[in-house]
Amino acid sequence: MTAVARRTGRSRPANALRDPRLPRPPRRIPLLGDVLTFRGEEPTQSAADYANHLGPIYEFTFLGARYVVAVGADIVTDLNDEKRFCKHLGPEMVALRIMAGDGLFTAYNDEPNWQLAHTLLMPAFTQAAMRRYHPVMVDVADELVAAWDAHARGGTAVDVSAETTRVTLETIGRCAAGHSFGAFRSTTTQPFVEHMVAALRGSDKLGVFRKTYLPRIVADIYERTVRKHSAYLHDVADRIIAARRAEGLGHHDDLLEIMLTPDADGRPVLSEANIRYQLINFLVAGHETTSGALSFALYFLSRNPDVFARARAEVDEVWGDARRPEFEQIAKLRYVRRVLDESLRLAPTVPGYYREARQDTVLAGRYPIRRGEWVLALTAGLHRDPRWTGPGLKPVDEFDPDRFAPEHLKARAGNLYKPFGTGERSCIGRQFALHEAVLVLGTLIRRYDLVADPGYTLAVAERLTLMPKGFLLMPLRR
Ligand code: HEM
């Protein structure tokens, strides 16, 4: 029985939707499947490319592991219907549970700890909570600026994804758990990030190889890798928790404090193991994604000088001479926010999510799907639906923040935009990410001209999330 079937007590193991009419890639080899055309190092880009030839929904197989992918806007919209579909943990997410256990991101829908933690932690993501995180976010952005100033003085380029990783990891560490990773004390990659990337990449492989025909020994190799790197991350989380306990409760107003505070009867709300997993979930989901979003936004800004100029004019007008922006001044950067929204449309750092049928039903009026069967929904089609363009707007493949101007937003169906997932399992950290990312973008836009190598062609690295690869910027003080 698969892990899903065991958890949910279902009698049938979870399978990808079975329908003989689903198109499949050409040049499939018996038993081996689509190994000639599937690019294992960039699975979601490979899957999105298939859609160009195979249409809105199709299947592919890799050494016996079978996936069904939906890209068409109508099909993905139907999958987003919470009454008939729910989140599914795809193979790589099941593998990720070695690292992240039953934390919010990787919990099964019916695990009691999901509802318990969701209810408990929602107050850590309100507007009032954002107001508390704001000064910490500004402090970390200042550290980023100090580092970029050194590059500007020395005339050296910054590796954008590495820099955005530093700022977002440090921010989530301090905001969620009062923990500094010291991300700006050295220029080398944080050990936390190295182990996390290795665990994410390993989970990707482990998830797939567990589903293939290959002997178990192959998956075991990846499992050992994931366990080794997860052990490091668990140790970091345990030490953060131990430090907080040693300091005593009552000095912080953050996520860790909420999790460690006992209930009215003095009993712990979450178990020790679950607190560790939640912390890992937040440290990972809370920086990797925002880092990618910031990196893509900086890429688009560097390629669109007119957009950059408008964004800078806005920051100058709203922030004026203030050294540190106030909390209220972040939401007033409406054009910068549109830049971010548009980046997440064209380059969603979480390119999709799995959806599972709650009951036997018919998907998009055409494909019968049985309870428990699942489909990987990619947002690429939704985000490039023809409804994204219109009078005065650029074609859907081009970068145009004005798509998010109020008049266009109002005129367009709201369900075409899903960078933060859908339904009750959508992103709990959305407001956190938006506040942080607009603040960081505003800070950089105000201070630097961003010069990119004109010969650079966008390449995207995949490690569960997407990130520009090898993208360098030369920050010049204005
Ligand atoms: C631009 C940044 C971000 C993007 C694009 C993003 C995207 C997503 C997506 C697509 C999901 C749903 C995944 C699924 O259905 O399988 C999700 C869930 C989640 N995200 Fe984010 N996220 C971002 C930032 C953050 C931040 C900053 C945090 C924490 C501070 C966070 C914490 C989580 C958690 C805990 C979940 C699981 C929620 C649940 O199932 O209850 N995310 N995110």
XYZ file of C-alpha atoms and ligand atoms in Angstrom:
521
model
C 0.000 0.000 0.000
C 1.305 3.478 -0.731
C 1.857 5.972 2.028
C -1.249 7.866 0.921
C -3.475 4.827 1.123
C -2.033 3.909 4.504
C -2.627 7.409 5.886
C -6.092 7.909 4.615
C -7.192 4.353 5.197
C -8.417 4.099 1.630
C -8.601 0.639 0.203
C -7.233 1.747 -3.186
C -3.714 3.096 -3.607
C -3.525 6.571 -5.147
C -2.971 6.464 -8.913
C -2.641 9.152 -11.490
C -5.903 9.549 -13.426
C -6.339 6.571 -15.765
C -7.933 7.381 -19.091
C -6.856 5.662 -22.322
C -7.691 8.788 -24.320
C -4.947 10.874 -22.710
C -2.299 11.908 -25.256
C 1.258 10.747 -24.608
C 4.659 11.899 -25.847
C 6.006 10.456 -29.114
C 8.965 8.053 -29.151
C 7.865 6.177 -26.036
C 9.926 3.037 -25.427
C 8.190 -0.064 -24.044
C 8.854 -0.439 -20.293
C 11.256 2.504 -20.202
C 8.551 5.006 -21.111
C 9.341 8.561 -22.170
C 13.013 8.526 -21.219
C 14.068 9.949 -24.588
C 12.046 13.123 -24.206
C 11.633 13.665 -20.441
C 14.326 15.876 -18.878
C 14.783 14.594 -15.342
C 16.851 17.586 -14.172
C 14.094 20.025 -15.077
C 10.885 18.032 -14.632
C 8.329 20.827 -14.592
C 9.852 22.643 -17.562
C 9.921 19.350 -19.403
C 6.276 18.747 -18.458
C 5.285 22.253 -19.607
C 7.063 21.664 -22.940
C 5.070 18.464 -23.507
C 1.915 20.549 -23.223
C 2.938 22.558 -26.302
C 2.567 19.396 -28.399
C 0.143 17.261 -26.420
C -2.499 19.765 -25.412
C -4.231 20.679 -22.169
C -3.958 17.310 -20.397
C -1.679 14.377 -21.094
C 0.258 11.557 -19.481
C 3.906 10.597 -19.487
C 5.761 7.706 -17.970
C 9.324 7.389 -16.789
C 10.638 3.891 -16.094
C 7.157 2.887 -14.995
C 6.362 5.973 -12.902
C 3.240 7.487 -14.441
C 2.140 11.121 -14.276
C -0.900 12.945 -15.591
C -0.391 16.654 -16.112
C -3.057 19.295 -16.669
C -2.022 22.617 -18.167
C -5.206 23.830 -19.869
C -6.858 26.709 -18.029
C -10.318 25.112 -18.002
C -9.056 21.794 -16.672
C -6.889 23.389 -13.980
C -9.809 25.618 -12.992
C -11.980 22.535 -12.630
C -9.279 20.842 -10.524
C -9.342 23.900 -8.254
C -12.970 23.161 -7.333
C -12.580 22.442 -3.624
C -15.878 20.587 -3.423
C -14.650 17.833 -5.744
C -10.853 18.003 -5.464
C -8.309 18.510 -2.718
C -4.559 18.729 -2.285
C -2.640 15.586 -3.071
C 0.889 14.835 -1.948
C 2.730 13.939 -5.139
C 5.560 11.402 -5.034
C 8.270 13.986 -4.310
C 6.186 15.550 -1.531
C 5.736 12.169 0.105
C 9.527 11.798 -0.063
C 9.889 15.269 1.411
C 8.173 14.069 4.564
C 11.503 12.581 5.665
C 12.605 16.177 6.079
C 9.363 17.976 6.829
C 7.141 15.276 8.382
C 3.578 16.302 9.098
C 4.352 20.021 9.002
C 1.756 22.170 7.238
C 3.164 21.921 3.706
C 3.705 18.171 3.711
C 0.820 17.036 5.936
C -1.856 14.764 4.502
C -5.283 16.405 4.427
C -6.667 14.085 7.084
C -3.755 14.277 9.501
C -5.070 15.882 12.693
C -1.906 17.947 13.045
C -2.727 19.869 9.870
C -5.950 21.389 11.243
C -4.429 21.819 14.690
C -1.376 23.679 13.402
C -3.327 25.635 10.769
C -5.705 27.030 13.393
C -2.922 27.664 15.887
C -0.611 29.422 13.436
C -3.050 31.579 11.464
C -2.600 34.471 13.948
C 1.091 34.550 12.986
C 0.064 35.653 9.467
C -2.392 38.476 10.145
C -1.799 42.123 9.266
C -0.974 42.780 12.919
C 1.689 40.085 12.779
C 3.146 41.584 9.582
C 3.419 44.893 11.391
C 5.547 43.167 14.055
C 7.792 41.509 11.459
C 8.233 44.736 9.489
C 11.158 46.258 11.465
C 12.984 42.929 11.355
C 12.471 42.752 7.598
C 13.842 46.280 7.230
C 16.922 45.375 9.328
C 17.672 42.400 7.104
C 17.123 44.459 3.934
C 19.673 46.927 5.359
C 22.187 44.093 5.672
C 21.567 43.195 2.053
C 22.185 46.806 1.074
C 25.470 46.869 3.003
C 26.573 43.765 1.094
C 25.503 45.203 -2.289
C 27.180 48.527 -1.532
C 30.446 46.612 -1.188
C 29.845 45.071 -4.631
C 28.992 48.483 -6.062
C 32.221 49.953 -4.647
C 34.326 47.050 -5.878
C 32.617 46.906 -9.281
C 31.738 43.229 -8.819
C 28.521 41.511 -9.850
C 26.128 39.788 -7.451
C 24.775 36.288 -7.956
C 21.116 37.204 -7.712
C 19.653 33.882 -6.537
C 22.350 33.501 -3.874
C 21.658 37.028 -2.616
C 17.900 36.677 -2.514
C 18.367 33.370 -0.714
C 20.464 35.101 1.932
C 17.945 37.849 2.541
C 14.896 35.578 2.665
C 16.510 32.895 4.849
C 17.695 35.484 7.337
C 14.275 37.154 7.352
C 12.262 33.997 7.995
C 14.767 32.804 10.611
C 14.514 36.018 12.592
C 10.780 36.613 12.107
C 9.592 33.064 12.757
C 12.005 31.970 15.449
C 14.217 34.898 16.505
C 17.110 32.994 14.980
C 19.842 34.613 12.911
C 21.548 32.414 10.357
C 24.274 35.051 10.104
C 23.595 35.043 6.379
C 25.450 38.300 5.794
C 28.434 37.493 7.979
C 30.037 35.453 5.229
C 29.749 35.265 1.475
C 29.763 31.469 1.352
C 26.493 29.545 1.006
C 24.813 28.852 4.323
C 25.196 25.200 5.395
C 21.433 25.235 6.028
C 20.851 26.104 2.362
C 23.319 23.488 1.109
C 21.684 20.714 3.115
C 18.215 21.947 2.206
C 18.960 21.993 -1.533
C 20.484 18.508 -1.310
C 17.428 17.262 0.605
C 15.003 18.880 -1.873
C 16.819 17.539 -4.927
C 17.144 14.126 -3.284
C 13.421 14.087 -2.432
C 12.584 14.878 -6.044
C 14.594 11.879 -7.204
C 13.498 9.607 -4.359
C 9.836 10.345 -5.054
C 10.185 9.407 -8.713
C 12.446 6.392 -8.236
C 10.149 4.880 -5.618
C 7.514 4.753 -8.362
C 9.715 3.256 -11.080
C 10.408 -0.359 -11.984
C 14.013 0.037 -10.905
C 15.120 -2.146 -8.013
C 14.529 -0.668 -4.568
C 18.238 -0.287 -4.103
C 18.188 2.775 -6.431
C 15.561 4.569 -4.367
C 17.458 3.517 -1.229
C 20.510 5.444 -2.397
C 18.448 8.621 -2.652
C 16.667 7.873 0.600
C 19.989 7.703 2.421
C 20.945 11.072 0.906
C 17.669 12.671 1.931
C 17.967 11.230 5.457
C 21.529 12.471 5.834
C 20.711 16.051 4.839
C 17.409 16.062 6.711
C 19.252 15.035 9.873
C 21.301 18.213 9.619
C 18.157 20.339 9.229
C 16.449 18.556 12.126
C 19.451 19.274 14.286
C 19.306 22.990 13.403
C 15.599 23.099 14.272
C 16.146 21.210 17.536
C 18.872 23.626 18.567
C 16.703 26.668 17.803
C 13.894 25.169 19.892
C 16.259 24.265 22.752
C 17.697 27.802 22.764
C 14.206 29.289 23.048
C 13.284 26.945 25.882
C 16.509 27.812 27.667
C 15.754 31.526 27.285
C 12.238 30.954 28.624
C 8.914 31.864 27.045
C 7.417 35.338 27.146
C 10.175 37.351 25.447
C 9.094 36.884 21.827
C 5.949 37.292 19.807
C 6.582 34.919 16.928
C 5.676 31.620 15.380
C 7.975 29.571 17.602
C 6.536 31.197 20.716
C 3.010 30.306 19.593
C 4.015 26.696 19.033
C 5.813 26.334 22.378
C 3.133 28.001 24.492
C 1.012 25.396 26.315
C -2.787 25.519 26.258
C -4.932 26.886 29.101
C -4.539 23.597 30.984
C -0.779 23.761 30.710
C -0.616 20.992 28.101
C 1.457 21.287 24.910
C -0.711 21.929 21.851
C 1.682 20.406 19.322
C 4.026 17.494 19.967
C 7.792 18.055 20.113
C 8.237 16.192 16.834
C 5.560 18.265 15.129
C 7.038 21.560 16.354
C 10.345 20.550 14.811
C 8.637 19.683 11.524
C 6.629 22.914 11.475
C 9.777 24.916 12.042
C 11.545 23.140 9.169
C 8.463 23.706 6.979
C 8.540 27.434 7.660
C 12.293 27.850 7.355
C 12.232 26.096 3.976
C 8.848 27.077 2.445
C 9.283 30.572 3.887
C 12.478 31.477 2.058
C 13.101 29.308 -0.999
C 9.891 30.460 -2.715
C 10.223 34.178 -1.982
C 13.852 34.040 -3.030
C 12.872 32.709 -6.465
C 10.111 35.321 -6.795
C 12.541 38.137 -5.982
C 15.151 36.780 -8.374
C 12.727 36.577 -11.290
C 11.382 40.061 -10.507
C 14.937 41.449 -10.577
C 15.530 39.672 -13.860
C 12.414 41.218 -15.438
C 13.257 44.645 -14.026
C 16.748 44.497 -15.504
C 15.262 43.656 -18.904
C 12.537 46.305 -18.878
C 14.037 49.758 -18.271
C 10.689 51.515 -18.705
C 9.156 49.373 -15.966
C 12.180 49.975 -13.758
C 11.872 53.747 -14.228
C 8.181 53.720 -13.276
C 8.879 51.569 -10.235
C 11.680 53.874 -9.106
C 9.516 56.967 -9.549
C 6.907 55.351 -7.342
C 9.381 54.380 -4.621
C 10.824 57.903 -4.619
C 7.385 59.426 -4.319
C 6.069 57.089 -1.602
C 9.190 56.669 0.516
C 10.654 60.133 -0.038
C 13.778 60.664 2.032
C 12.774 58.227 4.782
C 15.773 56.105 5.707
C 13.574 53.250 6.851
C 10.205 52.730 5.168
C 7.208 52.587 7.505
C 4.921 49.563 7.505
C 2.138 51.480 5.714
C 4.525 52.619 2.986
C 4.982 49.067 1.696
C 1.384 48.510 0.623
C 1.476 51.925 -1.081
C 4.074 50.647 -3.571
C 1.302 49.507 -5.886
C 3.342 49.453 -9.063
C 6.201 47.524 -7.432
C 3.605 45.028 -6.256
C 2.375 44.717 -9.840
C 5.948 43.978 -10.939
C 6.045 41.158 -8.405
C 2.585 39.862 -9.351
C 3.512 39.857 -13.021
C 6.800 38.049 -12.293
C 4.877 35.371 -10.412
C 2.497 35.075 -13.358
C 5.224 34.527 -15.950
C 7.637 32.660 -13.692
C 5.695 31.096 -10.814
C 8.365 29.790 -8.443
C 5.991 27.026 -7.395
C 4.945 26.004 -10.898
C 2.076 23.738 -9.901
C 0.414 21.542 -7.329
C -1.204 18.123 -7.169
C -4.984 17.693 -6.948
C -6.859 14.549 -5.982
C -10.523 13.654 -6.534
C -12.543 13.614 -3.299
C -15.130 11.411 -4.973
C -15.776 9.735 -8.322
C -16.442 12.605 -10.710
C -15.839 13.817 -14.265
C -12.956 16.206 -14.809
C -13.692 19.156 -17.103
C -16.859 17.394 -18.298
C -14.773 14.842 -20.189
C -12.445 12.656 -18.122
C -13.995 10.299 -15.568
C -11.794 10.343 -12.467
C -12.169 8.032 -9.483
C -11.906 9.001 -5.866
C -8.234 9.182 -4.856
C -6.898 9.514 -8.411
C -4.708 12.548 -8.931
C -3.431 15.006 -11.512
C -0.500 17.423 -11.438
C -1.881 20.900 -12.196
C 0.633 23.301 -13.735
C -0.215 26.988 -13.622
C 1.635 27.807 -16.875
C -1.519 27.522 -19.024
C -3.717 29.361 -16.554
C -1.179 32.174 -16.296
C -0.870 32.506 -20.070
C -4.538 32.203 -20.903
C -5.574 34.652 -23.703
C -7.733 36.490 -21.146
C -4.506 37.957 -19.719
C -4.176 40.287 -22.671
C -6.455 42.960 -24.067
C -6.475 46.543 -25.378
C -3.299 48.348 -24.312
C -1.664 45.211 -22.874
C 1.277 43.251 -24.248
C 0.891 39.644 -25.512
C 0.638 37.063 -22.729
C 4.237 35.821 -23.068
C 5.643 39.283 -22.430
C 6.248 41.072 -19.151
C 3.640 43.752 -18.505
C 2.831 44.731 -14.895
C -0.145 46.785 -16.097
C -2.096 43.543 -16.365
C -2.513 43.931 -12.607
C -3.772 47.528 -12.766
C -7.217 47.763 -11.095
C -9.146 48.290 -14.337
C -7.687 45.101 -15.870
C -7.991 43.118 -12.662
C -11.668 43.979 -12.419
C -12.353 42.991 -16.004
C -10.670 39.586 -15.733
C -11.817 36.368 -14.068
C -10.078 36.068 -10.700
C -9.369 32.358 -10.957
C -6.665 32.657 -13.616
C -3.925 33.423 -11.104
C -2.679 30.725 -8.729
C 0.985 31.263 -7.796
C 0.107 30.591 -4.152
C -1.872 27.423 -4.767
C -5.572 26.985 -4.214
C -8.182 26.235 -1.584
C -7.677 25.543 2.085
C -4.155 24.192 1.490
C -3.023 27.309 -0.352
C -0.093 29.329 0.951
C -0.407 30.480 4.559
C 2.649 32.707 4.095
C 1.327 34.723 1.149
C 1.074 38.074 2.959
C 4.450 37.526 4.554
C 6.032 36.859 1.160
C 4.367 39.845 -0.496
C 5.302 42.277 2.256
C 8.885 41.096 2.367
C 9.360 40.954 -1.399
C 7.885 44.421 -2.071
C 10.026 45.853 0.723
C 13.217 44.298 -0.649
C 12.430 45.250 -4.248
C 11.609 48.817 -3.225
C 14.884 49.060 -1.295
C 16.976 47.827 -4.221
C 15.132 49.852 -6.871
C 15.577 53.026 -4.857
C 19.319 52.579 -4.351
C 20.773 50.862 -7.408
C 20.732 50.851 -11.163
C 20.580 47.172 -12.011
C 22.830 46.247 -14.922
C 22.548 42.714 -16.273
C 24.794 41.013 -18.798
C 22.917 41.662 -22.083
C 24.089 38.258 -23.335
C 22.439 36.376 -20.474
C 19.586 34.088 -21.501
C 17.221 33.122 -18.722
C 17.947 29.592 -17.533
C 15.862 28.069 -14.753
C 17.087 25.676 -12.065
C 14.600 23.318 -10.423
C 14.688 22.033 -6.870
C 10.974 21.662 -6.167
C 10.776 25.410 -6.752
C 12.104 27.371 -9.718
C 14.998 29.818 -9.613
C 16.991 31.708 -12.268
C 20.324 29.992 -12.852
C 23.584 31.881 -13.283
C 21.885 35.281 -13.308
C 24.301 38.042 -12.320
C 23.588 41.722 -11.760
C 25.954 44.621 -11.391
C 24.485 46.973 -8.777
C 25.502 50.586 -9.423
C 24.767 53.247 -6.791
C 22.491 55.764 -8.415
C 6.454 34.038 -3.314
C 6.516 33.225 -2.298
C 5.685 31.996 -2.118
C 5.059 31.217 -3.055
C 5.052 31.394 -4.558
C 4.386 30.152 -2.336
C 3.614 29.173 -2.943
C 2.914 28.212 -2.252
C 2.040 27.228 -2.861
C 1.759 27.100 -4.346
C 1.522 26.468 -1.876
C 0.533 25.303 -2.047
C 1.268 24.008 -2.341
C 0.361 22.829 -2.606
O -0.835 22.980 -2.844
O 0.882 21.694 -2.600
C 2.080 26.948 -0.629
C 1.807 26.415 0.609
C 2.453 26.798 1.775
N 3.310 27.866 1.926
Fe 3.901 29.137 0.503
N 4.634 30.294 -1.006
C 5.416 31.412 -0.818
C 5.870 31.931 0.374
C 5.683 31.354 1.609
C 6.153 31.888 2.858
C 6.905 33.214 3.017
C 5.788 31.010 3.836
C 5.987 31.092 5.327
C 6.339 32.167 5.985
C 5.086 29.918 3.188
C 4.569 28.817 3.826
C 3.738 27.899 3.230
C 3.116 26.806 3.961
C 3.331 26.474 5.438
C 2.303 26.124 3.049
C 1.409 24.925 3.335
C 0.038 25.441 3.717
C -0.921 24.307 4.079
O -0.982 23.313 3.363
O -1.614 24.473 5.061
N 5.034 30.160 1.846
N 2.914 28.007 -0.894
